[in-house]
Coordinates of C-alpha atoms in Angstrom, one line a residue:
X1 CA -255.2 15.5 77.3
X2 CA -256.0 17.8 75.0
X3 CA -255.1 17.1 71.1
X4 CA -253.7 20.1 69.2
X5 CA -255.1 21.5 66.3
X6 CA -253.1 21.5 62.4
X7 CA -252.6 25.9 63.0
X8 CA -251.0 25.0 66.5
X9 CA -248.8 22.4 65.1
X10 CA -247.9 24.5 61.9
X11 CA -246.9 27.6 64.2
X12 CA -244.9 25.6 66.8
X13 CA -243.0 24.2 64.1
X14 CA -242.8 27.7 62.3
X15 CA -241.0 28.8 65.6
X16 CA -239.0 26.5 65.5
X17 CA -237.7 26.0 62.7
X18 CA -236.7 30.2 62.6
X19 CA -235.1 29.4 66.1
X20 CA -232.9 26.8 63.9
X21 CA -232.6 29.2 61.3
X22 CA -231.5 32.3 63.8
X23 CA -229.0 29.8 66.0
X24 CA -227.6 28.3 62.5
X25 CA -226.9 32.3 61.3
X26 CA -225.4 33.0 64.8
X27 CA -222.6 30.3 64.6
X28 CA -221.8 31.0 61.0
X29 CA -221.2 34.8 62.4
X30 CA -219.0 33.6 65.5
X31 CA -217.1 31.0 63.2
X32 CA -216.6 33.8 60.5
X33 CA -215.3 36.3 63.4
X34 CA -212.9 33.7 65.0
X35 CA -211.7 32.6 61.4
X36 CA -210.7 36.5 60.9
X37 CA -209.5 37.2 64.1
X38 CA -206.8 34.2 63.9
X39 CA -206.2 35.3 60.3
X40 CA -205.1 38.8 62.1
X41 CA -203.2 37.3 64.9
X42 CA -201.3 34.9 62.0
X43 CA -200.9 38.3 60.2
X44 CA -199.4 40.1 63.3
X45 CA -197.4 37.0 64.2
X46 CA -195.0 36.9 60.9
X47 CA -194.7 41.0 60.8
X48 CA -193.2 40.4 64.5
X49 CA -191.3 37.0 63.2
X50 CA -189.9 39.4 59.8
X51 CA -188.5 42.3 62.2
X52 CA -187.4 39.9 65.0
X53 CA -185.0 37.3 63.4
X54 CA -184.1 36.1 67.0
X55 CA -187.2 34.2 67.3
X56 CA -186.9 30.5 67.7
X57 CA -190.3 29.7 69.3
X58 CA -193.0 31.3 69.6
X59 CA -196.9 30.6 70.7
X60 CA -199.6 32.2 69.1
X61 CA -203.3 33.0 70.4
X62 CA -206.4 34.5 69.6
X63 CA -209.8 35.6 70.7
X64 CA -213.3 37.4 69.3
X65 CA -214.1 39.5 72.7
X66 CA -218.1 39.6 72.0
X67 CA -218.2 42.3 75.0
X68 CA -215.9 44.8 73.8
X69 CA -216.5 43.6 69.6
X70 CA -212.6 43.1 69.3
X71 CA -210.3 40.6 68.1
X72 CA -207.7 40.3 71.1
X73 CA -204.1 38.2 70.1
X74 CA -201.7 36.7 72.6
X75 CA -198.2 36.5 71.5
X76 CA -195.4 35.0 73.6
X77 CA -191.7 34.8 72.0
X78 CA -188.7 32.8 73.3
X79 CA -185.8 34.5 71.8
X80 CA -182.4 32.8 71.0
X81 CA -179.4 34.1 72.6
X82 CA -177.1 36.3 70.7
X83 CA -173.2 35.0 69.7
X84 CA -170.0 37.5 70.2
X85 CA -170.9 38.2 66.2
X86 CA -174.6 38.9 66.3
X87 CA -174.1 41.3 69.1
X88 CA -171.4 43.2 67.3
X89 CA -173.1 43.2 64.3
X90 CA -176.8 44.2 65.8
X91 CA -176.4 44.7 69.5
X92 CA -179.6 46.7 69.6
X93 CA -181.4 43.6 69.1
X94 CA -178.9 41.5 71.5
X95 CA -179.8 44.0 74.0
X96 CA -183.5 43.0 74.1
X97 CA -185.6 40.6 76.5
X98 CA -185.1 36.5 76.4
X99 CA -189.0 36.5 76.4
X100 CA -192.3 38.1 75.4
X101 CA -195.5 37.7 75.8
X102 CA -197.4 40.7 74.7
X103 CA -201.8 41.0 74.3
X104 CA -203.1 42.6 70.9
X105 CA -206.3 44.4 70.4
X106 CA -206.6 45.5 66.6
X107 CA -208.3 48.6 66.9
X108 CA -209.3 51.2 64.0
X109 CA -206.9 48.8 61.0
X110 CA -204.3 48.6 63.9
X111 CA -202.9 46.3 66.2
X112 CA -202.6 48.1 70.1
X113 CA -200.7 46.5 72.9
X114 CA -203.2 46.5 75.6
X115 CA -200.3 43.6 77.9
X116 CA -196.6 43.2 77.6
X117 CA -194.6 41.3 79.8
X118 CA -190.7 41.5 79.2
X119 CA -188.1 38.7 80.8
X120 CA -184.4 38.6 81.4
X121 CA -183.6 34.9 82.3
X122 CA -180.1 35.8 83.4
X123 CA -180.8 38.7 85.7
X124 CA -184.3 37.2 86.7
X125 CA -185.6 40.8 86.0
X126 CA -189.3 41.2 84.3
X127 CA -191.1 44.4 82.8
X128 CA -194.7 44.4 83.0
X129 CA -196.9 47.0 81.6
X130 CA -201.1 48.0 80.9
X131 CA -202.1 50.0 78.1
X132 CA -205.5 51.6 78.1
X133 CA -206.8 52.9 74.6
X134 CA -210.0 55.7 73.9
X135 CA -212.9 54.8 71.9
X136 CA -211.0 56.3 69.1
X137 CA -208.2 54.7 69.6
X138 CA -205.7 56.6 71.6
X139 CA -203.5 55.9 74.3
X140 CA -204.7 57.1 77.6
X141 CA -202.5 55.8 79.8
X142 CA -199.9 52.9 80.8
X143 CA -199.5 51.6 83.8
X144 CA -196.7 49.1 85.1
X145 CA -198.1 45.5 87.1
X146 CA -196.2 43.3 89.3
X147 CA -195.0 40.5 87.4
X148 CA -196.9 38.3 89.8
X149 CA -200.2 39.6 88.0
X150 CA -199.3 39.2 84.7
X151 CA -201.4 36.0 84.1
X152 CA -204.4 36.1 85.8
X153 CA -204.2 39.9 84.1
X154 CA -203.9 38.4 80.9
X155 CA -206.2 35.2 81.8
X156 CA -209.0 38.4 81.8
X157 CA -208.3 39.9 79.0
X158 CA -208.4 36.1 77.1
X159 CA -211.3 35.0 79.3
X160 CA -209.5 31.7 80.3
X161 CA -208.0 30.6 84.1
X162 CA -204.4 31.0 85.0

């Protein structure tokens, strides 16, 4: 076996240690990106909570998409049912779904809805819809989905299983 020389052992350990350095820098970017992506998807979440006062649970995600460069949230809201007074008073906001669960890219300062999925417990009924934004942003086109797809739809866009 062949012993290696003091240059060979200084440059092995050269390349390594930069190859500690580079993977040390690339973690410190990913946890930075994840800390501000749930620091959006908190932001997002109490805008929704301030309009919404119906809201009585509520589950909040979030993910860095590294292909598309995006912070993507996942919002789902359980609503509480309105009393004879609320819906006098505001029945707008009586009128709405007893659930949401709704998918968030923040795009150009903005938060988009790229997935919403609306239910009615009572009637059984559900609203599901896609959005598709531009590169700058603008709304190409929406298209309605079975309700059936809605989670392995949104298990894509999250990069989970459903």
């Amino acid at each position: 076996m062949r012993k290696l020389k003091t240059s060979e052992l200084i440059s092995i350990a050269a390349v390594a240690l930069f190859g500690l350095i580079g993977l040390r820098s690339l973690q410190a970017v990913r946890a930075k990106r994840d800390a501000d992506c749930r620091a959006l998807a908190k932001a997002l979440d109490k805008t929704i909570r301030e309009k919404t006062p119906r809201v009585f649970e509520g589950i909040l995600g979030h993910r860095w998409n590294r292909e598309t460069k995006r912070c993507l949230a996942s919002l789902e809201y359980h609503y509480k049912p309105c009393d004879a007074k609320e819906r006098t008073k505001n029945p707008e906001a009586c009128d709405g779904p007893d659930a949401d669960v709704a998918i968030y890219a923040f795009l150009d300062g903005g938060a988009r809805p790229l997935l919403i999925c609306e239910r009615t417990y009572a009637t059984g009924a559900a609203y599901c819809s896609q959005s598709v934004y531009g590169i700058d942003g603008t709304l190409l086109t929406t298209q309605e989905i079975p309700p059936d797809q809605f989670p392995a739809v949104k298990a894509g866009l999250l990069g989970v299983k459903p």
